[in-house]
mmCIF file of C-alpha atoms in Angstrom:
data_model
loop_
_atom_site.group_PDB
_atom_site.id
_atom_site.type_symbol
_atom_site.label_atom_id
_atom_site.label_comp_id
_atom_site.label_asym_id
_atom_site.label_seq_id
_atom_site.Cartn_x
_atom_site.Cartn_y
_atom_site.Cartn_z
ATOM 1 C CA UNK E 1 14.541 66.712 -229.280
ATOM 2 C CA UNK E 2 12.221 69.415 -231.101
ATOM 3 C CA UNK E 3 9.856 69.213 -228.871
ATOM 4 C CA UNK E 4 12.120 69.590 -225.689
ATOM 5 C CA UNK E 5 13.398 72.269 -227.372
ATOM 6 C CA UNK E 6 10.556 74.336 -228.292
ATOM 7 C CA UNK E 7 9.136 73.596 -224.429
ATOM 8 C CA UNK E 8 12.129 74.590 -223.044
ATOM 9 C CA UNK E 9 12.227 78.426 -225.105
ATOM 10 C CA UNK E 10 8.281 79.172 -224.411
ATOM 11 C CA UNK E 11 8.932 78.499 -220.792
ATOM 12 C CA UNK E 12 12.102 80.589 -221.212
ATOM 13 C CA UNK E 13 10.173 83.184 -222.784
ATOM 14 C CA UNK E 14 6.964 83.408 -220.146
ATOM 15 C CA UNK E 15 9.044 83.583 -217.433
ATOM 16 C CA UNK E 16 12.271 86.354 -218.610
ATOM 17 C CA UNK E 17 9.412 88.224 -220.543
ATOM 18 C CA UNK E 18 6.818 88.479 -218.126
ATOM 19 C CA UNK E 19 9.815 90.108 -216.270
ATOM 20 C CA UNK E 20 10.793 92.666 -218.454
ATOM 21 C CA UNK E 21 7.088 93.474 -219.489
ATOM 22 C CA UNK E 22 6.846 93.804 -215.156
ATOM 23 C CA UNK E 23 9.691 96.044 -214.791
ATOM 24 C CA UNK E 24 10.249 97.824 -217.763
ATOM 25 C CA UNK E 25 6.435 98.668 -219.238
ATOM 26 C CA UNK E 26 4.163 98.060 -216.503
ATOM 27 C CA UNK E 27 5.770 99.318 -213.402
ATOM 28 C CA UNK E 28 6.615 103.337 -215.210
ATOM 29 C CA UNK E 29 3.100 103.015 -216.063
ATOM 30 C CA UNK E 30 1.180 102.581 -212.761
ATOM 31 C CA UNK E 31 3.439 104.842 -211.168
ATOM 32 C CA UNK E 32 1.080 107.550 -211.164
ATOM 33 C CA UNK E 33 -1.987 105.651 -209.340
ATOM 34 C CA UNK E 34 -2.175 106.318 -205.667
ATOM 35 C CA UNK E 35 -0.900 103.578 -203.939
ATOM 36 C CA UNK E 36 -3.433 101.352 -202.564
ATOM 37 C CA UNK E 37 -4.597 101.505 -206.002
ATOM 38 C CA UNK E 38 -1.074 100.572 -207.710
ATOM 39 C CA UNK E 39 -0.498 98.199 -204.762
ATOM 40 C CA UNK E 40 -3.829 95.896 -205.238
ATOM 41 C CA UNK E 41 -3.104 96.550 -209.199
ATOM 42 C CA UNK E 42 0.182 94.576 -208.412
ATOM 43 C CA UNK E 43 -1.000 92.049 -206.526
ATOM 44 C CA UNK E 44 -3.696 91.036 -208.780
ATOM 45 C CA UNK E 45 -0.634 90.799 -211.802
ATOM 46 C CA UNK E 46 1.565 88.755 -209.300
ATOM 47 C CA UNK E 47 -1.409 86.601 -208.671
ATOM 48 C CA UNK E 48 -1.333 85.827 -212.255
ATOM 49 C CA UNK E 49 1.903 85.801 -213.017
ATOM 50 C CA UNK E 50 3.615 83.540 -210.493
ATOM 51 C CA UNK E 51 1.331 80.439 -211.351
ATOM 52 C CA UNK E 52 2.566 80.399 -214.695
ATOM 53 C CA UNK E 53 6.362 81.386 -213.138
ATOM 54 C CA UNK E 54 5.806 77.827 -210.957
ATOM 55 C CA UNK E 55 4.763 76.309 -214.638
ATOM 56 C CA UNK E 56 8.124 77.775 -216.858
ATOM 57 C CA UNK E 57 10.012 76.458 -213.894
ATOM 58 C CA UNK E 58 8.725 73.104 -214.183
ATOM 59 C CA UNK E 59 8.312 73.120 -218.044
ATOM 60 C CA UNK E 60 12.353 74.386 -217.835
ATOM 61 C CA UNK E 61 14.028 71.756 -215.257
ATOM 62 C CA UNK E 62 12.326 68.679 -216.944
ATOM 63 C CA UNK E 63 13.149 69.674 -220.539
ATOM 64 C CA UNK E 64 16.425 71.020 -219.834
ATOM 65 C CA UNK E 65 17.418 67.515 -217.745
ATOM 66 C CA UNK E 66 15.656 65.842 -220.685
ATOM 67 C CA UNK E 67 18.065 67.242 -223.339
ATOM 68 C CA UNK E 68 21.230 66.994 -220.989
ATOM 69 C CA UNK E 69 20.711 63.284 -220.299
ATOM 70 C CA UNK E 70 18.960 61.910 -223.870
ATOM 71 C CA UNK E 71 20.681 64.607 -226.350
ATOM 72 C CA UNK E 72 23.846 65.607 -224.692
ATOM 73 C CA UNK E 73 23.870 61.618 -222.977
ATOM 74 C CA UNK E 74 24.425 63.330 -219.355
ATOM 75 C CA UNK E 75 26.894 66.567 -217.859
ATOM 76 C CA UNK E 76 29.797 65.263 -219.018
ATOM 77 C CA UNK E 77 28.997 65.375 -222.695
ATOM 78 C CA UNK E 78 27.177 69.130 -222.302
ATOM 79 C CA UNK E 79 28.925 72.238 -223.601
ATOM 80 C CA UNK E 80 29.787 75.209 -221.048
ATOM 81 C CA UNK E 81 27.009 77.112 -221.954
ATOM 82 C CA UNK E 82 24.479 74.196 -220.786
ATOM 83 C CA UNK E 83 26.657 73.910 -217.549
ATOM 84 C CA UNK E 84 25.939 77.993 -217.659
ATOM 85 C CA UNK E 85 22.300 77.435 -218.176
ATOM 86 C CA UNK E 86 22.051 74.887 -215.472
ATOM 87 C CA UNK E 87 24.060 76.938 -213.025
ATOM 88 C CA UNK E 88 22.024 80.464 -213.302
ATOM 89 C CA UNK E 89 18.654 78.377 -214.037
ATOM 90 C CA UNK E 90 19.129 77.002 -210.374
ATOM 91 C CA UNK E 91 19.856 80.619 -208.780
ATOM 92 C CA UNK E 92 16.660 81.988 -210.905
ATOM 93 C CA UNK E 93 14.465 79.168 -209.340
ATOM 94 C CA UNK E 94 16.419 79.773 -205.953
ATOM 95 C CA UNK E 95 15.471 83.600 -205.855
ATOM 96 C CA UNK E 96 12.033 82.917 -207.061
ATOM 97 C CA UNK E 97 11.251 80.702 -204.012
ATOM 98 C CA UNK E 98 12.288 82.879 -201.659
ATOM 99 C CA UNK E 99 10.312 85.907 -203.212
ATOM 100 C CA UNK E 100 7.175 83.653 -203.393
ATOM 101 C CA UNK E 101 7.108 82.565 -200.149
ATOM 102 C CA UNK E 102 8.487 85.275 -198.143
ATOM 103 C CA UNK E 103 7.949 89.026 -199.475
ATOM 104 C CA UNK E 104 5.467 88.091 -201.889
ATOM 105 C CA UNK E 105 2.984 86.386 -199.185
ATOM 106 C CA UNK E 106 3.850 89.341 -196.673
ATOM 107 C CA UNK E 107 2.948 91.649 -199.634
ATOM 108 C CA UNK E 108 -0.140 89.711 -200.241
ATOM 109 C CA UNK E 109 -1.286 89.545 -196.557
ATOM 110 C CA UNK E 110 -0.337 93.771 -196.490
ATOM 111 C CA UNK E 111 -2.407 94.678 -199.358
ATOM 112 C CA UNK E 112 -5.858 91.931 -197.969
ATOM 113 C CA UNK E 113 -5.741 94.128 -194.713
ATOM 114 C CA UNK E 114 -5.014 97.456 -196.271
ATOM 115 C CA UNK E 115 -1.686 97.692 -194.563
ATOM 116 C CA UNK E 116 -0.015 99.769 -197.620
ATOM 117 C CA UNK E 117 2.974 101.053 -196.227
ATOM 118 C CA UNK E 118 3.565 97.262 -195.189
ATOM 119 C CA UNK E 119 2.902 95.966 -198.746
ATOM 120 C CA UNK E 120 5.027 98.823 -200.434
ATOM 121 C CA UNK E 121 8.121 97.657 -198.219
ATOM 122 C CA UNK E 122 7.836 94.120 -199.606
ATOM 123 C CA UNK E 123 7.099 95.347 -203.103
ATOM 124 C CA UNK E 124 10.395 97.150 -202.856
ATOM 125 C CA UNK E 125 11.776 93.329 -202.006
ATOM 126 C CA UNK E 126 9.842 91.837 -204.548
ATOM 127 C CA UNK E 127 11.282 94.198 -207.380
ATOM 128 C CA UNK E 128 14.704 93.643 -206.497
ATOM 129 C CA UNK E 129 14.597 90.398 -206.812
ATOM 130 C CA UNK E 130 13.169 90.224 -210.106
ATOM 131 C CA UNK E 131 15.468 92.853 -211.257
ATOM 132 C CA UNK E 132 18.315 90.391 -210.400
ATOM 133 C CA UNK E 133 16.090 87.233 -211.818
ATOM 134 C CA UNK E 134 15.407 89.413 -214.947
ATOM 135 C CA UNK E 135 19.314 90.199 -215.249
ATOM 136 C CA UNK E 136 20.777 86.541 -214.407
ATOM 137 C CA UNK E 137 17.512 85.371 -217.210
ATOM 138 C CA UNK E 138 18.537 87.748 -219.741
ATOM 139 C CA UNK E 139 22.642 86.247 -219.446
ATOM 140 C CA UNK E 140 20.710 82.614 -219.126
ATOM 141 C CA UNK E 141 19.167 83.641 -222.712
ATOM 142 C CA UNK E 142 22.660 85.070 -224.377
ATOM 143 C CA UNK E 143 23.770 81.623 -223.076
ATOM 144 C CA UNK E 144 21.601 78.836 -224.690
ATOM 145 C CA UNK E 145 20.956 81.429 -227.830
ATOM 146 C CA UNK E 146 24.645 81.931 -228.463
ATOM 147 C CA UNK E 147 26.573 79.610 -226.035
ATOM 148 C CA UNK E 148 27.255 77.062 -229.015
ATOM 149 C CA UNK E 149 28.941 79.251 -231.146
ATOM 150 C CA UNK E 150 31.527 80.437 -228.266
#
């Protein structure tokens, strides 16, 4: 169960941290770069980034079905706060499908042709998006950090 465990928080932690390092440090800090500058910056990060999102997600739905059906012996015997965790899991993996293949390959395909005002539009998308992911993975932490002690 260690193990699961441990998989489960690194994956966590990649994914909600590589948000709020994305929003909260980098973004204020490339602000000043003229934008096809900023906007190539940005792609190259997402380029990156969303690989290893594709990873937590996998890492997170197998270890988190793992513990629910061999610790918790299936739903019925899981606290609220896994049913939580499941529940706003799914929605962050929902959201992050549609911003990978829809504004995120638009904003790719913008920025490859030099179509900037394009690819700033879709950034726009792309950081709304993970501002909600960042705030529905920040609850999903409070959750499986605190949810047994409710």
């Amino acid at each position: 169960m260690s193990a699961l465990v441990s998989l489960h928080l690194l994956a966590a932690v990649v994914w909600v941290g590589g948000m709020f390092f994305a929003l909260m440090v980098l973004r204020p800090s490339v602000g000043p770069l003229p934008p096809p500058e900023r906007l190539r910056l940005w792609s190259g990060v997402f380029s990156r980034f969303f690989p290893w999102v594709w990873v937590s997600i996998a890492v997170l739905l197998g270890s988190g079905y793992g513990l629910i059906f061999f610790f918790y012996g299936g739903f019925a015997g899981a606290d609220v706060h896994i049913h939580l965790m499941q529940v706003t899991g799914l929605a962050m993996t929902a959201l992050f499908i549609y911003l990978y293949f829809t504004p995120w390959r638009r904003f790719r395909d913008a920025v490859a042709s030099d179509a900037f005002a394009d690819a700033a539009k879709d950034l726009n998308r792309i950081r709304l998006i993970v501002t909600v992911n960042l705030v529905i993975g920040l609850l999903t932490v409070i959750a499986g950090a605190g949810g047994r002690f409710w």
